Short mmCIF file of N, CA and C in Angstrom, two decimals:
data_model
loop_
_atom_site.label_atom_id
_atom_site.label_comp_id
_atom_site.label_asym_id
_atom_site.label_seq_id
_atom_site.Cartn_x
_atom_site.Cartn_y
_atom_site.Cartn_z
N MET A 1 27.45 49.75 -30.79
CA MET A 1 26.23 50.35 -31.59
C MET A 1 27.54 51.06 -32.88
N THR A 2 26.34 50.56 -33.98
CA THR A 2 27.72 51.22 -34.88
C THR A 2 26.83 52.97 -35.44
N GLU A 3 27.36 53.25 -36.28
CA GLU A 3 26.82 54.67 -36.27
C GLU A 3 25.67 54.93 -36.92
N MET A 4 25.42 53.79 -37.38
CA MET A 4 23.98 53.64 -38.42
C MET A 4 22.57 53.66 -37.74
N GLY A 5 23.68 52.18 -37.02
CA GLY A 5 22.25 52.64 -35.73
C GLY A 5 22.16 52.83 -34.86
N GLU A 6 22.88 54.16 -34.53
CA GLU A 6 22.79 55.11 -33.31
C GLU A 6 21.16 55.80 -34.45
N TYR A 7 21.44 56.19 -34.71
CA TYR A 7 20.49 57.04 -36.03
C TYR A 7 19.00 56.62 -36.34
N LEU A 8 19.16 55.24 -36.38
CA LEU A 8 17.87 54.24 -37.24
C LEU A 8 16.76 54.47 -36.39
N VAL A 9 16.84 53.61 -35.05
CA VAL A 9 16.00 53.82 -34.37
C VAL A 9 15.16 55.68 -34.06
N PRO A 10 15.95 56.55 -33.65
CA PRO A 10 15.17 57.80 -33.75
C PRO A 10 14.79 58.41 -34.90
N PHE A 11 15.07 57.64 -35.41
CA PHE A 11 14.46 58.34 -37.41
C PHE A 11 13.49 57.62 -37.35
N LEU A 12 13.25 56.32 -37.04
CA LEU A 12 12.31 55.24 -36.88
C LEU A 12 10.97 56.05 -36.28
N LEU A 13 11.10 56.01 -35.21
CA LEU A 13 10.51 57.23 -34.34
C LEU A 13 9.66 58.09 -34.60
N ALA A 14 10.72 59.22 -35.61
CA ALA A 14 9.92 60.40 -36.25
C ALA A 14 9.64 60.03 -37.17
N LEU A 15 9.45 59.24 -37.45
CA LEU A 15 9.05 58.62 -39.27
C LEU A 15 7.62 58.04 -38.50
N ALA A 16 7.58 57.56 -37.91
CA ALA A 16 5.86 56.43 -37.11
C ALA A 16 5.25 58.28 -36.42
N ALA A 17 6.18 59.11 -35.85
CA ALA A 17 5.13 59.91 -35.25
C ALA A 17 4.44 61.19 -35.99
N VAL A 18 5.39 61.08 -37.19
CA VAL A 18 4.91 62.02 -38.71
C VAL A 18 3.76 61.66 -39.44
N VAL A 19 4.10 60.16 -39.95
CA VAL A 19 2.75 58.75 -40.55
C VAL A 19 1.65 59.40 -39.70
N SER A 20 1.55 58.57 -38.23
CA SER A 20 0.34 59.16 -37.21
C SER A 20 0.02 60.02 -37.71
N TYR A 21 0.54 61.66 -37.14
CA TYR A 21 0.58 62.59 -37.47
C TYR A 21 -0.62 62.78 -38.27
N ARG A 22 0.02 62.42 -39.57
CA ARG A 22 -0.81 62.93 -41.47
C ARG A 22 -2.11 62.03 -41.18
N PHE A 23 -2.02 60.68 -40.63
CA PHE A 23 -3.10 59.59 -40.96
C PHE A 23 -4.10 60.46 -39.68
N LEU A 24 -3.84 60.63 -38.35
CA LEU A 24 -5.29 61.40 -37.81
C LEU A 24 -5.35 62.79 -38.51
N ARG A 25 -4.78 63.68 -39.20
CA ARG A 25 -4.77 64.75 -39.51
C ARG A 25 -5.82 64.40 -40.52
N ALA A 26 -5.82 63.68 -41.79
CA ALA A 26 -6.47 63.05 -42.44
C ALA A 26 -8.09 62.77 -42.16
N LYS A 27 -8.03 61.41 -41.34
CA LYS A 27 -9.24 61.01 -41.19
C LYS A 27 -10.52 62.15 -40.51
N GLN A 28 -9.42 63.45 -39.61
CA GLN A 28 -10.56 64.37 -39.12
C GLN A 28 -10.65 65.50 -40.12
N THR A 29 -10.31 65.47 -40.98
CA THR A 29 -11.35 66.35 -41.86
C THR A 29 -12.06 66.06 -42.80
N ALA A 30 -11.84 64.35 -42.45
CA ALA A 30 -12.64 64.04 -43.45
C ALA A 30 -13.98 63.87 -42.79
N GLN A 31 -14.20 63.36 -42.10
CA GLN A 31 -15.15 63.49 -40.66
C GLN A 31 -15.81 64.92 -40.68
N THR A 32 -15.22 65.74 -41.11
CA THR A 32 -15.87 67.34 -40.73
C THR A 32 -16.99 67.82 -41.79
N ALA A 33 -18.18 68.26 -42.21
CA ALA A 33 -18.56 68.69 -42.25
C ALA A 33 -18.69 69.75 -42.69
N PRO A 34 -18.71 70.54 -43.96
CA PRO A 34 -18.49 72.03 -43.95
C PRO A 34 -19.91 72.60 -43.84
N TYR A 35 -19.49 73.68 -43.30
CA TYR A 35 -20.50 74.36 -42.12
C TYR A 35 -20.38 75.40 -43.41
N PRO A 36 -21.72 76.15 -43.30
CA PRO A 36 -22.19 78.02 -43.53
C PRO A 36 -21.22 78.75 -43.27
N PRO A 37 -20.72 80.21 -43.77
CA PRO A 37 -19.80 81.06 -43.15
C PRO A 37 -20.61 81.78 -42.15
N GLY A 38 -19.36 82.13 -41.48
CA GLY A 38 -20.07 82.98 -39.75
C GLY A 38 -18.43 83.88 -39.53
N PRO A 39 -19.23 84.38 -38.59
CA PRO A 39 -17.86 85.23 -38.45
C PRO A 39 -16.52 84.17 -37.26
N LEU A 40 -15.87 85.28 -37.27
CA LEU A 40 -14.41 84.10 -37.08
C LEU A 40 -14.14 83.90 -36.26
N PRO A 41 -13.88 82.85 -35.53
CA PRO A 41 -13.75 81.89 -34.37
C PRO A 41 -12.34 82.55 -33.32
N LYS A 42 -12.72 82.66 -31.93
CA LYS A 42 -11.55 82.77 -31.11
C LYS A 42 -10.82 81.52 -31.13
N PRO A 43 -9.94 81.29 -30.75
CA PRO A 43 -9.21 79.84 -30.50
C PRO A 43 -9.74 79.57 -29.04
N ILE A 44 -10.24 78.16 -28.97
CA ILE A 44 -10.98 77.52 -27.91
C ILE A 44 -11.99 77.46 -27.05
N ILE A 45 -12.89 79.62 -26.93
CA ILE A 45 -13.82 79.91 -26.59
C ILE A 45 -14.78 79.81 -28.14
N GLY A 46 -14.48 79.81 -29.44
CA GLY A 46 -14.71 80.10 -30.45
C GLY A 46 -15.91 81.40 -30.38
N ASN A 47 -16.49 81.78 -30.82
CA ASN A 47 -17.73 82.98 -30.87
C ASN A 47 -18.42 83.17 -29.24
N ALA A 48 -17.78 82.15 -28.16
CA ALA A 48 -19.18 82.56 -27.13
C ALA A 48 -19.12 83.77 -26.53
N LEU A 49 -17.91 84.74 -27.17
CA LEU A 49 -18.02 86.11 -26.19
C LEU A 49 -18.93 86.99 -27.54
N ASP A 50 -19.13 86.59 -28.68
CA ASP A 50 -19.17 87.60 -30.06
C ASP A 50 -20.96 87.23 -29.88
N ILE A 51 -21.45 86.32 -29.19
CA ILE A 51 -23.34 85.88 -29.51
C ILE A 51 -23.73 87.23 -27.60
N PRO A 52 -24.54 87.73 -28.64
CA PRO A 52 -25.16 89.17 -27.98
C PRO A 52 -26.63 88.62 -26.38
N LEU A 53 -25.85 88.65 -25.60
CA LEU A 53 -27.29 88.18 -25.00
C LEU A 53 -28.34 88.88 -25.30
N LYS A 54 -28.86 90.02 -25.72
CA LYS A 54 -29.97 91.26 -25.86
C LYS A 54 -30.49 91.65 -27.09
N LYS A 55 -30.99 91.10 -27.33
CA LYS A 55 -31.45 91.50 -29.61
C LYS A 55 -30.70 90.90 -30.41
N THR A 56 -30.58 90.27 -30.19
CA THR A 56 -29.88 88.52 -31.01
C THR A 56 -30.32 88.92 -32.23
N TRP A 57 -31.45 88.81 -32.61
CA TRP A 57 -31.74 88.69 -34.02
C TRP A 57 -31.14 90.00 -35.01
N MET A 58 -31.26 91.09 -34.25
CA MET A 58 -29.95 92.39 -34.99
C MET A 58 -29.15 91.95 -35.22
N LYS A 59 -28.49 91.92 -34.27
CA LYS A 59 -26.77 91.09 -34.49
C LYS A 59 -26.23 90.04 -35.53
N TYR A 60 -28.03 88.98 -35.65
CA TYR A 60 -27.77 87.81 -36.98
C TYR A 60 -27.83 88.50 -37.87
N ILE A 61 -29.00 89.48 -38.07
CA ILE A 61 -28.76 90.02 -39.12
C ILE A 61 -28.12 90.54 -40.47
N GLU A 62 -27.21 91.04 -39.02
CA GLU A 62 -25.87 91.93 -39.35
C GLU A 62 -25.20 91.00 -40.03
N TRP A 63 -24.87 89.70 -39.20
CA TRP A 63 -23.71 89.20 -39.99
C TRP A 63 -24.50 88.56 -41.13
N SER A 64 -25.69 88.53 -41.70
CA SER A 64 -26.44 87.66 -42.05
C SER A 64 -25.77 88.79 -43.77
N LYS A 65 -26.41 89.71 -43.37
CA LYS A 65 -25.89 91.26 -44.41
C LYS A 65 -24.09 90.95 -45.28
N GLN A 66 -23.49 90.95 -43.84
CA GLN A 66 -21.94 91.38 -44.14
C GLN A 66 -21.25 89.87 -44.46
N LEU A 67 -22.26 89.12 -44.57
CA LEU A 67 -21.54 87.49 -44.96
C LEU A 67 -22.29 87.65 -46.36
N ASN A 68 -23.44 88.19 -46.57
CA ASN A 68 -24.02 87.61 -47.92
C ASN A 68 -24.27 86.05 -47.79
N ASN A 69 -25.87 85.89 -47.15
CA ASN A 69 -25.71 84.59 -46.78
C ASN A 69 -26.79 84.64 -45.58
N ASN A 70 -27.78 83.89 -45.85
CA ASN A 70 -28.91 83.23 -44.66
C ASN A 70 -28.91 82.28 -43.90
N ILE A 71 -27.58 81.83 -43.88
CA ILE A 71 -27.62 80.89 -43.01
C ILE A 71 -26.52 81.33 -42.41
N ILE A 72 -26.04 80.96 -40.80
CA ILE A 72 -24.73 81.60 -40.62
C ILE A 72 -23.97 80.71 -38.98
N HIS A 73 -23.15 80.28 -39.36
CA HIS A 73 -22.69 79.03 -38.68
C HIS A 73 -21.57 79.44 -37.56
N LEU A 74 -21.96 80.06 -36.28
CA LEU A 74 -20.92 79.71 -34.84
C LEU A 74 -20.58 79.23 -34.77
N THR A 75 -19.49 78.97 -33.15
CA THR A 75 -18.80 77.90 -32.32
C THR A 75 -18.83 78.43 -30.98
N ALA A 76 -19.36 78.00 -29.71
CA ALA A 76 -19.55 78.66 -28.91
C ALA A 76 -18.54 76.85 -27.94
N MET A 77 -17.75 77.57 -27.69
CA MET A 77 -16.83 76.26 -26.49
C MET A 77 -17.46 74.66 -27.36
N ASN A 78 -16.21 74.89 -28.66
CA ASN A 78 -16.49 73.32 -29.32
C ASN A 78 -17.84 72.91 -29.72
N THR A 79 -19.15 73.66 -29.07
CA THR A 79 -20.23 72.95 -29.70
C THR A 79 -21.04 74.18 -31.02
N HIS A 80 -21.35 73.33 -32.31
CA HIS A 80 -21.93 74.08 -33.29
C HIS A 80 -23.46 74.44 -32.96
N ILE A 81 -23.18 76.32 -33.72
CA ILE A 81 -25.16 76.71 -34.14
C ILE A 81 -24.86 76.95 -35.27
N VAL A 82 -26.29 76.35 -35.84
CA VAL A 82 -26.78 77.37 -36.69
C VAL A 82 -27.66 78.03 -36.85
N VAL A 83 -28.01 79.37 -37.22
CA VAL A 83 -28.72 80.71 -37.66
C VAL A 83 -29.05 80.32 -38.42
N LEU A 84 -30.65 80.38 -38.68
CA LEU A 84 -31.38 80.37 -39.89
C LEU A 84 -32.15 81.55 -39.87
N ASN A 85 -31.93 83.23 -40.98
CA ASN A 85 -32.54 84.08 -40.59
C ASN A 85 -33.36 83.98 -42.17
N SER A 86 -33.71 83.42 -42.56
CA SER A 86 -34.60 83.42 -43.66
C SER A 86 -36.18 82.09 -43.11
N LEU A 87 -37.76 83.29 -43.23
CA LEU A 87 -38.20 82.40 -42.90
C LEU A 87 -39.13 80.81 -43.51
N ASP A 88 -38.66 81.01 -45.00
CA ASP A 88 -38.22 79.92 -46.31
C ASP A 88 -37.90 79.09 -45.85
N ASP A 89 -36.06 79.36 -45.35
CA ASP A 89 -35.37 78.46 -45.20
C ASP A 89 -36.25 77.23 -43.89
N ILE A 90 -36.54 78.16 -42.84
CA ILE A 90 -37.08 77.55 -41.35
C ILE A 90 -38.32 76.86 -41.68
N VAL A 91 -39.01 77.22 -42.82
CA VAL A 91 -40.44 76.37 -42.97
C VAL A 91 -39.78 75.22 -43.52
N GLU A 92 -39.08 75.12 -44.68
CA GLU A 92 -38.69 74.38 -45.07
C GLU A 92 -37.61 72.98 -44.41
N LEU A 93 -37.17 73.76 -43.69
CA LEU A 93 -35.97 72.40 -42.48
C LEU A 93 -36.78 71.99 -41.69
N MET A 94 -37.85 73.25 -41.06
CA MET A 94 -39.16 72.25 -39.60
C MET A 94 -40.01 71.18 -40.04
N GLU A 95 -40.35 72.19 -40.91
CA GLU A 95 -42.07 71.33 -41.79
C GLU A 95 -41.99 70.76 -42.68
N ARG A 96 -41.31 71.11 -43.88
CA ARG A 96 -41.59 69.87 -44.98
C ARG A 96 -40.69 68.89 -45.04
N LYS A 97 -39.19 69.00 -44.25
CA LYS A 97 -38.35 68.73 -44.21
C LYS A 97 -38.04 67.36 -43.10
N SER A 98 -39.06 67.64 -42.24
CA SER A 98 -38.46 67.48 -40.63
C SER A 98 -38.86 66.04 -40.37
N ALA A 99 -39.41 64.64 -40.90
CA ALA A 99 -39.68 63.49 -41.59
C ALA A 99 -38.14 63.09 -41.74
N ASN A 100 -36.81 64.04 -42.94
CA ASN A 100 -36.28 63.01 -42.92
C ASN A 100 -34.15 63.21 -42.20
N TYR A 101 -35.29 63.98 -41.08
CA TYR A 101 -34.39 64.52 -39.89
C TYR A 101 -34.16 63.39 -38.44
N SER A 102 -35.78 63.23 -38.62
CA SER A 102 -36.56 63.07 -37.17
C SER A 102 -36.39 61.33 -37.49
N SER A 103 -35.50 61.04 -36.23
CA SER A 103 -35.55 59.29 -35.94
C SER A 103 -36.81 58.66 -35.55
N ARG A 104 -38.31 59.46 -35.33
CA ARG A 104 -39.51 58.84 -34.87
C ARG A 104 -40.73 58.87 -35.41
N PRO A 105 -41.27 57.70 -35.77
CA PRO A 105 -41.69 57.35 -36.74
C PRO A 105 -42.86 58.30 -36.95
N SER A 106 -43.37 58.61 -38.42
CA SER A 106 -44.61 59.73 -38.43
C SER A 106 -45.74 59.27 -37.43
N LEU A 107 -46.98 59.98 -37.03
CA LEU A 107 -47.94 59.74 -36.51
C LEU A 107 -49.54 59.69 -37.22
N THR A 108 -49.81 58.81 -37.93
CA THR A 108 -51.13 59.66 -38.54
C THR A 108 -51.92 59.76 -38.10
N LEU A 109 -52.62 59.36 -36.88
CA LEU A 109 -53.53 59.77 -36.23
C LEU A 109 -53.33 61.71 -35.93
N PHE A 110 -52.08 61.96 -35.54
CA PHE A 110 -52.05 63.04 -35.82
C PHE A 110 -52.47 64.55 -36.98
N LYS A 111 -52.18 63.42 -38.29
CA LYS A 111 -52.59 63.91 -39.21
C LYS A 111 -54.10 64.10 -39.61
N LEU A 112 -54.82 63.12 -38.94
CA LEU A 112 -56.34 62.95 -39.36
C LEU A 112 -57.03 64.29 -38.59
N VAL A 113 -56.26 64.50 -37.27
CA VAL A 113 -57.03 65.25 -36.55
C VAL A 113 -56.66 66.77 -37.20
#
């Protein structure tokens, strides 16, 4: 093999690996939606150890004040959790906009009753 041929195959493999990595990374970041602020997650387990087991609302209110936001985002074992700390936000999402997010057809019988 010539001197140039010796280095061509490893170079092309390395180039293919770099291009593949960049492509997959760009695709992954394009698909993720921006989440509200939240406490800094730990690798792999996220905020699983940060979520209190008793009086959870107290901790959520504390984080809300620290982050200056009524909506908090947590991750626990690759599960995203969004906490709403404002009654107005909850009513807006669960009552007024529920038809936008639900795939069920609207039942007019319940409206009449």
